[in-house]
PDB file of C-alpha atoms and ligand atoms in Angstrom:
ATOM      1  CA  MET A   1      -1.093   7.713  -8.173  1.00 98.00           C
ATOM      2  CA  LYS A   2       1.336   6.475  -5.552  1.00 98.00           C
ATOM      3  CA  PHE A   3       2.364   2.824  -5.353  1.00 98.00           C
ATOM      4  CA  PHE A   4       3.124   1.347  -1.951  1.00 98.00           C
ATOM      5  CA  ILE A   5       4.416  -2.259  -1.767  1.00 98.00           C
ATOM      6  CA  ASP A   6       2.353  -4.522   0.463  1.00 98.00           C
ATOM      7  CA  THR A   7       4.952  -6.874   1.877  1.00 98.00           C
ATOM      8  CA  ALA A   8       7.640  -7.261   4.521  1.00 98.00           C
ATOM      9  CA  ASN A   9       9.918  -9.125   2.136  1.00 98.00           C
ATOM     10  CA  VAL A  10      13.017  -6.925   1.770  1.00 98.00           C
ATOM     11  CA  ASP A  11      14.163  -8.572  -1.484  1.00 98.00           C
ATOM     12  CA  ALA A  12      10.773  -7.994  -3.096  1.00 98.00           C
ATOM     13  CA  ILE A  13      10.731  -4.339  -1.959  1.00 98.00           C
ATOM     14  CA  ARG A  14      14.283  -3.833  -3.270  1.00 98.00           C
ATOM     15  CA  LYS A  15      13.329  -5.274  -6.656  1.00 98.00           C
ATOM     16  CA  ALA A  16      10.314  -2.996  -6.985  1.00 98.00           C
ATOM     17  CA  HIS A  17      12.425  -0.047  -5.762  1.00 98.00           C
ATOM     18  CA  GLU A  18      15.051  -0.653  -8.441  1.00 98.00           C
ATOM     19  CA  ARG A  19      12.229  -0.515 -10.995  1.00 98.00           C
ATOM     20  CA  GLY A  20      11.206   2.887  -9.582  1.00 98.00           C
ATOM     21  CA  MET A  21       7.781   1.667  -8.310  1.00 98.00           C
ATOM     22  CA  VAL A  22       8.087   2.218  -4.566  1.00 98.00           C
ATOM     23  CA  ASP A  23       6.546   5.353  -3.065  1.00 98.00           C
ATOM     24  CA  GLY A  24       6.077   3.612   0.295  1.00 98.00           C
ATOM     25  CA  VAL A  25       5.682   0.256   1.953  1.00 98.00           C
ATOM     26  CA  THR A  26       2.880  -1.333   4.040  1.00 98.00           C
ATOM     27  CA  THR A  27       3.413  -4.196   6.442  1.00 97.00           C
ATOM     28  CA  ASN A  28       1.067  -5.889   8.887  1.00 95.00           C
ATOM     29  CA  PRO A  29       1.558  -8.640  11.537  1.00 96.00           C
ATOM     30  CA  SER A  30       0.673 -11.445   9.075  1.00 95.00           C
ATOM     31  CA  LEU A  31       3.113 -10.178   6.424  1.00 96.00           C
ATOM     32  CA  VAL A  32       5.870  -9.895   9.021  1.00 96.00           C
ATOM     33  CA  ALA A  33       5.124 -13.373  10.443  1.00 97.00           C
ATOM     34  CA  LYS A  34       5.524 -14.805   6.872  1.00 97.00           C
ATOM     35  CA  GLU A  35       9.174 -13.595   6.789  1.00 97.00           C
ATOM     36  CA  GLY A  36      10.180 -15.472  10.041  1.00 96.00           C
ATOM     37  CA  ARG A  37      12.712 -12.776  10.902  1.00 96.00           C
ATOM     38  CA  ASP A  38      13.155 -10.081  13.609  1.00 96.00           C
ATOM     39  CA  PHE A  39      10.719  -7.256  12.987  1.00 97.00           C
ATOM     40  CA  ARG A  40      13.137  -4.493  13.895  1.00 97.00           C
ATOM     41  CA  LYS A  41      15.784  -5.869  11.499  1.00 97.00           C
ATOM     42  CA  ILE A  42      13.281  -5.993   8.666  1.00 98.00           C
ATOM     43  CA  VAL A  43      12.167  -2.403   9.329  1.00 98.00           C
ATOM     44  CA  ASP A  44      15.739  -1.111   9.468  1.00 98.00           C
ATOM     45  CA  GLU A  45      16.636  -2.840   6.184  1.00 98.00           C
ATOM     46  CA  ILE A  46      13.537  -1.457   4.399  1.00 98.00           C
ATOM     47  CA  ALA A  47      14.212   2.055   5.768  1.00 98.00           C
ATOM     48  CA  SER A  48      17.814   1.937   4.521  1.00 98.00           C
ATOM     49  CA  PHE A  49      16.563   2.429   0.936  1.00 98.00           C
ATOM     50  CA  VAL A  50      12.903   3.400   1.024  1.00 98.00           C
ATOM     51  CA  GLU A  51      12.306   7.126   1.520  1.00 98.00           C
ATOM     52  CA  GLY A  52       8.472   7.070   1.505  1.00 98.00           C
ATOM     53  CA  PRO A  53       6.210   6.125   4.402  1.00 98.00           C
ATOM     54  CA  ILE A  54       6.638   2.652   5.847  1.00 98.00           C
ATOM     55  CA  SER A  55       3.549   1.403   7.652  1.00 98.00           C
ATOM     56  CA  LEU A  56       4.182  -0.442  10.939  1.00 98.00           C
ATOM     57  CA  GLU A  57       1.205  -1.900  12.834  1.00 98.00           C
ATOM     58  CA  VAL A  58       0.458  -1.804  16.547  1.00 98.00           C
ATOM     59  CA  ILE A  59      -0.956  -4.854  18.255  1.00 97.00           C
ATOM     60  CA  SER A  60      -2.414  -3.249  21.422  1.00 97.00           C
ATOM     61  CA  GLU A  61      -6.189  -2.987  21.588  1.00 97.00           C
ATOM     62  CA  ASP A  62      -6.529  -0.150  24.084  1.00 98.00           C
ATOM     63  CA  ALA A  63      -5.784   3.485  23.191  1.00 98.00           C
ATOM     64  CA  GLU A  64      -3.135   3.919  25.816  1.00 98.00           C
ATOM     65  CA  GLY A  65      -1.242   0.817  24.660  1.00 98.00           C
ATOM     66  CA  MET A  66      -1.587   1.809  21.002  1.00 98.00           C
ATOM     67  CA  ILE A  67      -0.176   5.295  21.695  1.00 98.00           C
ATOM     68  CA  LYS A  68       2.758   3.885  23.624  1.00 98.00           C
ATOM     69  CA  GLU A  69       3.578   1.318  20.937  1.00 98.00           C
ATOM     70  CA  ALA A  70       3.114   3.926  18.181  1.00 98.00           C
ATOM     71  CA  ARG A  71       5.602   6.341  19.813  1.00 98.00           C
ATOM     72  CA  ASP A  72       8.127   3.506  20.091  1.00 98.00           C
ATOM     73  CA  LEU A  73       7.653   2.302  16.488  1.00 98.00           C
ATOM     74  CA  ASN A  74       7.848   5.886  15.275  1.00 98.00           C
ATOM     75  CA  SER A  75      11.260   6.290  16.999  1.00 98.00           C
ATOM     76  CA  TRP A  76      12.736   3.391  15.018  1.00 98.00           C
ATOM     77  CA  ILE A  77      12.880   5.168  11.693  1.00 98.00           C
ATOM     78  CA  ASP A  78      12.311   8.697  10.249  1.00 97.00           C
ATOM     79  CA  ASN A  79       9.576   7.670   7.807  1.00 98.00           C
ATOM     80  CA  ALA A  80       7.176   5.484   9.890  1.00 98.00           C
ATOM     81  CA  ALA A  81       3.379   5.617   9.503  1.00 98.00           C
ATOM     82  CA  ILE A  82       1.703   3.807  12.337  1.00 98.00           C
ATOM     83  CA  LYS A  83      -1.100   1.416  11.454  1.00 98.00           C
ATOM     84  CA  ILE A  84      -3.960   1.631  13.898  1.00 98.00           C
ATOM     85  CA  PRO A  85      -7.062  -0.602  13.703  1.00 98.00           C
ATOM     86  CA  MET A  86     -10.504   0.927  13.124  1.00 98.00           C
ATOM     87  CA  THR A  87     -11.974   0.856  16.623  1.00 98.00           C
ATOM     88  CA  TRP A  88     -13.016   3.616  19.042  1.00 98.00           C
ATOM     89  CA  ASP A  89      -9.767   3.105  20.960  1.00 98.00           C
ATOM     90  CA  GLY A  90      -8.013   3.318  17.618  1.00 98.00           C
ATOM     91  CA  MET A  91      -9.686   6.628  16.867  1.00 98.00           C
ATOM     92  CA  LYS A  92      -8.651   7.992  20.221  1.00 98.00           C
ATOM     93  CA  ALA A  93      -5.069   6.975  19.541  1.00 98.00           C
ATOM     94  CA  VAL A  94      -5.105   8.465  16.001  1.00 98.00           C
ATOM     95  CA  LYS A  95      -6.354  11.769  17.376  1.00 98.00           C
ATOM     96  CA  GLN A  96      -3.563  11.883  19.979  1.00 98.00           C
ATOM     97  CA  LEU A  97      -0.867  10.705  17.545  1.00 98.00           C
ATOM     98  CA  SER A  98      -1.897  13.160  14.844  1.00 97.00           C
ATOM     99  CA  ASP A  99      -1.728  15.977  17.448  1.00 97.00           C
ATOM    100  CA  GLU A 100       1.844  14.837  18.171  1.00 98.00           C
ATOM    101  CA  GLY A 101       2.683  14.942  14.440  1.00 97.00           C
ATOM    102  CA  ILE A 102       3.010  11.152  14.119  1.00 98.00           C
ATOM    103  CA  LYS A 103       1.771   9.729  10.777  1.00 98.00           C
ATOM    104  CA  THR A 104      -1.050   7.201  11.091  1.00 98.00           C
ATOM    105  CA  ASN A 105      -2.676   4.668   8.758  1.00 98.00           C
ATOM    106  CA  VAL A 106      -6.102   3.489   9.919  1.00 98.00           C
ATOM    107  CA  THR A 107      -6.399  -0.172   8.898  1.00 98.00           C
ATOM    108  CA  LEU A 108      -9.132  -2.770   8.644  1.00 98.00           C
ATOM    109  CA  VAL A 109     -11.578  -0.254   7.138  1.00 98.00           C
ATOM    110  CA  PHE A 110     -14.606  -1.827   5.445  1.00 98.00           C
ATOM    111  CA  SER A 111     -17.125   0.944   5.174  1.00 98.00           C
ATOM    112  CA  PRO A 112     -17.353   4.657   4.127  1.00 98.00           C
ATOM    113  CA  ASN A 113     -18.576   5.582   7.631  1.00 98.00           C
ATOM    114  CA  GLN A 114     -15.449   4.100   9.156  1.00 98.00           C
ATOM    115  CA  ALA A 115     -13.374   6.105   6.694  1.00 98.00           C
ATOM    116  CA  ILE A 116     -15.177   9.296   7.754  1.00 98.00           C
ATOM    117  CA  LEU A 117     -14.249   8.585  11.365  1.00 98.00           C
ATOM    118  CA  ALA A 118     -10.648   8.020  10.404  1.00 98.00           C
ATOM    119  CA  ALA A 119     -10.494  11.305   8.540  1.00 98.00           C
ATOM    120  CA  LYS A 120     -12.094  13.218  11.414  1.00 98.00           C
ATOM    121  CA  ALA A 121      -9.591  11.711  13.840  1.00 98.00           C
ATOM    122  CA  GLY A 122      -6.827  13.139  11.646  1.00 98.00           C
ATOM    123  CA  ALA A 123      -5.416   9.996  10.026  1.00 98.00           C
ATOM    124  CA  THR A 124      -2.730  10.476   7.428  1.00 98.00           C
ATOM    125  CA  PHE A 125      -3.926   7.423   5.477  1.00 98.00           C
ATOM    126  CA  VAL A 126      -7.062   5.295   5.470  1.00 98.00           C
ATOM    127  CA  SER A 127      -6.799   1.670   4.318  1.00 98.00           C
ATOM    128  CA  PRO A 128     -10.003   0.128   3.000  1.00 98.00           C
ATOM    129  CA  PHE A 129      -9.510  -3.635   2.450  1.00 98.00           C
ATOM    130  CA  ILE A 130     -11.225  -4.269  -0.922  1.00 98.00           C
ATOM    131  CA  GLY A 131     -10.162  -7.860  -1.573  1.00 98.00           C
ATOM    132  CA  ARG A 132     -11.574  -9.035   1.753  1.00 98.00           C
ATOM    133  CA  LEU A 133     -14.899  -7.364   0.908  1.00 98.00           C
ATOM    134  CA  ASP A 134     -14.876  -9.101  -2.470  1.00 98.00           C
ATOM    135  CA  ASP A 135     -14.282 -12.360  -0.594  1.00 98.00           C
ATOM    136  CA  VAL A 136     -17.582 -11.948   1.281  1.00 98.00           C
ATOM    137  CA  GLY A 137     -19.598 -11.017  -1.777  1.00 98.00           C
ATOM    138  CA  GLN A 138     -19.507  -7.223  -1.470  1.00 98.00           C
ATOM    139  CA  ILE A 139     -17.887  -5.252  -4.281  1.00 98.00           C
ATOM    140  CA  GLY A 140     -14.934  -3.734  -2.443  1.00 98.00           C
ATOM    141  CA  MET A 141     -14.177  -1.037  -5.093  1.00 98.00           C
ATOM    142  CA  GLU A 142     -17.605   0.561  -4.445  1.00 98.00           C
ATOM    143  CA  ILE A 143     -16.467   1.747  -1.031  1.00 98.00           C
ATOM    144  CA  ILE A 144     -13.312   3.304  -2.593  1.00 98.00           C
ATOM    145  CA  GLU A 145     -15.538   5.299  -4.925  1.00 98.00           C
ATOM    146  CA  ALA A 146     -17.679   6.420  -2.035  1.00 98.00           C
ATOM    147  CA  ILE A 147     -14.738   7.313   0.222  1.00 98.00           C
ATOM    148  CA  VAL A 148     -12.956   9.325  -2.511  1.00 98.00           C
ATOM    149  CA  GLN A 149     -16.173  11.231  -3.169  1.00 98.00           C
ATOM    150  CA  ILE A 150     -16.866  11.900   0.481  1.00 98.00           C
ATOM    151  CA  TYR A 151     -13.324  13.117   1.167  1.00 98.00           C
ATOM    152  CA  ALA A 152     -13.567  15.419  -1.851  1.00 98.00           C
ATOM    153  CA  ASN A 153     -16.951  16.770  -0.589  1.00 98.00           C
ATOM    154  CA  TYR A 154     -15.368  17.957   2.639  1.00 98.00           C
ATOM    155  CA  GLY A 155     -11.734  18.521   1.663  1.00 98.00           C
ATOM    156  CA  PHE A 156     -10.430  15.899   4.084  1.00 98.00           C
ATOM    157  CA  ASP A 157      -6.601  15.604   3.865  1.00 97.00           C
ATOM    158  CA  THR A 158      -6.548  11.896   4.671  1.00 98.00           C
ATOM    159  CA  GLU A 159      -5.156   9.920   1.760  1.00 98.00           C
ATOM    160  CA  VAL A 160      -7.080   6.916   0.452  1.00 98.00           C
ATOM    161  CA  LEU A 161      -4.733   3.911   0.400  1.00 98.00           C
ATOM    162  CA  VAL A 162      -6.437   1.009  -1.356  1.00 98.00           C
ATOM    163  CA  ALA A 163      -5.443  -2.206   0.444  1.00 98.00           C
ATOM    164  CA  SER A 164      -6.062  -5.932   0.150  1.00 98.00           C
ATOM    165  CA  ILE A 165      -5.389  -5.718  -3.607  1.00 98.00           C
ATOM    166  CA  ARG A 166      -5.495  -9.140  -5.200  1.00 98.00           C
ATOM    167  CA  HIS A 167      -5.065  -8.597  -8.978  1.00 98.00           C
ATOM    168  CA  PRO A 168      -4.128  -5.935 -11.531  1.00 98.00           C
ATOM    169  CA  ILE A 169      -7.788  -5.021 -12.206  1.00 98.00           C
ATOM    170  CA  HIS A 170      -8.036  -3.726  -8.626  1.00 98.00           C
ATOM    171  CA  VAL A 171      -5.161  -1.333  -9.393  1.00 98.00           C
ATOM    172  CA  TYR A 172      -6.737  -0.201 -12.656  1.00 98.00           C
ATOM    173  CA  GLU A 173     -10.106   0.405 -10.971  1.00 98.00           C
ATOM    174  CA  ALA A 174      -8.545   2.276  -8.049  1.00 98.00           C
ATOM    175  CA  ALA A 175      -6.689   4.491 -10.516  1.00 98.00           C
ATOM    176  CA  LEU A 176      -9.877   5.201 -12.529  1.00 98.00           C
ATOM    177  CA  ILE A 177     -11.576   6.272  -9.325  1.00 98.00           C
ATOM    178  CA  GLY A 178      -8.647   8.478  -8.449  1.00 98.00           C
ATOM    179  CA  ALA A 179      -7.581   6.875  -5.192  1.00 98.00           C
ATOM    180  CA  ASP A 180      -4.392   8.426  -3.849  1.00 98.00           C
ATOM    181  CA  ILE A 181      -2.447   5.234  -3.304  1.00 98.00           C
ATOM    182  CA  ALA A 182      -2.601   1.510  -4.145  1.00 98.00           C
ATOM    183  CA  THR A 183      -0.682  -0.792  -1.854  1.00 98.00           C
ATOM    184  CA  ILE A 184       0.257  -3.588  -4.200  1.00 98.00           C
ATOM    185  CA  PRO A 185       1.570  -7.150  -3.355  1.00 98.00           C
ATOM    186  CA  PRO A 186       4.741  -7.867  -5.368  1.00 98.00           C
ATOM    187  CA  SER A 187       3.013 -10.677  -7.256  1.00 98.00           C
ATOM    188  CA  VAL A 188       0.362  -8.237  -8.525  1.00 98.00           C
ATOM    189  CA  LEU A 189       2.947  -5.579  -9.450  1.00 98.00           C
ATOM    190  CA  GLU A 190       4.809  -8.279 -11.431  1.00 98.00           C
ATOM    191  CA  LYS A 191       1.739  -9.022 -13.535  1.00 98.00           C
ATOM    192  CA  MET A 192       1.010  -5.408 -14.341  1.00 98.00           C
ATOM    193  CA  VAL A 193       3.686  -5.138 -16.996  1.00 97.00           C
ATOM    194  CA  ASN A 194       2.493  -8.141 -19.013  1.00 96.00           C
ATOM    195  CA  HIS A 195       0.651  -8.010 -22.291  1.00 97.00           C
ATOM    196  CA  PRO A 196       0.960 -10.720 -25.005  1.00 97.00           C
ATOM    197  CA  LEU A 197       0.870  -8.083 -27.752  1.00 98.00           C
ATOM    198  CA  THR A 198       3.949  -6.383 -26.126  1.00 98.00           C
ATOM    199  CA  ASP A 199       5.874  -9.679 -26.206  1.00 97.00           C
ATOM    200  CA  ALA A 200       4.747 -10.397 -29.803  1.00 98.00           C
ATOM    201  CA  GLY A 201       5.695  -6.805 -30.816  1.00 98.00           C
ATOM    202  CA  ILE A 202       9.180  -7.051 -29.389  1.00 98.00           C
ATOM    203  CA  LYS A 203       9.689 -10.438 -31.072  1.00 98.00           C
ATOM    204  CA  ARG A 204       8.581  -9.053 -34.456  1.00 97.00           C
ATOM    205  CA  PHE A 205      10.717  -5.905 -34.183  1.00 97.00           C
ATOM    206  CA  LEU A 206      13.776  -7.977 -33.366  1.00 97.00           C
ATOM    207  CA  GLU A 207      13.094 -10.344 -36.271  1.00 96.00           C
ATOM    208  CA  ASP A 208      12.695  -7.420 -38.639  1.00 96.00           C
ATOM    209  CA  TRP A 209      15.815  -5.770 -37.362  1.00 95.00           C
ATOM    210  CA  GLU A 210      17.797  -8.940 -38.301  1.00 93.00           C
ATOM    211  CA  LYS A 211      16.640  -8.296 -41.883  1.00 93.00           C
ATOM    212  CA  VAL A 212      17.859  -4.632 -41.660  1.00 93.00           C
ATOM    213  CA  LYS A 213      21.230  -5.804 -40.402  1.00 89.00           C
ATOM    214  CA  LYS A 214      21.631  -8.204 -43.356  1.00 89.00           C
ATOM    215  CA  LEU A 215      20.961  -5.334 -45.757  1.00 89.00           C
ATOM    216  CA  LYS A 216      23.958  -3.393 -44.334  1.00 71.00           C
ATOM    217  CA  THR A 217      26.456  -6.179 -44.985  1.00 61.00           C
TER     218      THR A 217
HETATM  219  O1  G3P B 301      -1.905  -4.352   4.025  1.00 76.09           O
HETATM  220  C1  G3P B 301      -2.870  -5.312   4.388  1.00 76.09           C
HETATM  221  C2  G3P B 301      -3.742  -5.789   3.295  1.00 76.09           C
HETATM  222  O2  G3P B 301      -3.376  -5.435   2.053  1.00 76.09           O
HETATM  223  C3  G3P B 301      -4.152  -7.221   3.460  1.00 76.09           C
HETATM  224  O3  G3P B 301      -4.424  -7.932   2.294  1.00 76.09           O
HETATM  225  O4  G3P B 301      -4.805  -9.927   0.964  1.00 76.09           O
HETATM  226  O5  G3P B 301      -4.489 -10.139   3.433  1.00 76.09           O
HETATM  227  O6  G3P B 301      -6.539  -9.146   2.497  1.00 76.09           O
HETATM  228  P1  G3P B 301      -5.097  -9.358   2.296  1.00 76.09           P
END
């Protein structure tokens, strides 16, 4: 399972990278806006140490505009994946970009049928937003299960990138289903290491080792 980091915060990405947990990065306009910094500068900084795909999102709504923006974003760095929204114009753009060898990540996916369209258009990644489905009372993880199954049925190459992850259980469930990638906010990654029995175990081992040390002297 690959871990992408879902943020545009360079310090947070660096921290996760130093821990060996960054196979890629996903950004979106809201995450970039949060940083209050120049987009290009942020992207260059991330690309200076992240080797995996870095998702950069277009804001055009028509296919022609998306393609133009995608080509430009793709020229910024060697490892861009262009995020394209799930619309018919988006699908036109994905088809064209995939023909040109540009990596794409179809975003704002909320149903298995949308994921089928993304795969047929030739998307590199598909991003179903599970937390936002949970928010409206639909179990988001159910569409991950369906999409993984459908892609396996037909041997689609598009990788399932579970997005809008809100807590560690989302990561666990995505892994159980066999999703290719989870894009994880830094706060959720931070929580994944925690277990009270681990803390208690370390404490007890250290206390017992103090006893061993006393025996030596
Ligand atoms: O990458 C975008 C996605 O993860 C958004 O998450 O929490 O805004 O639904 P959220």
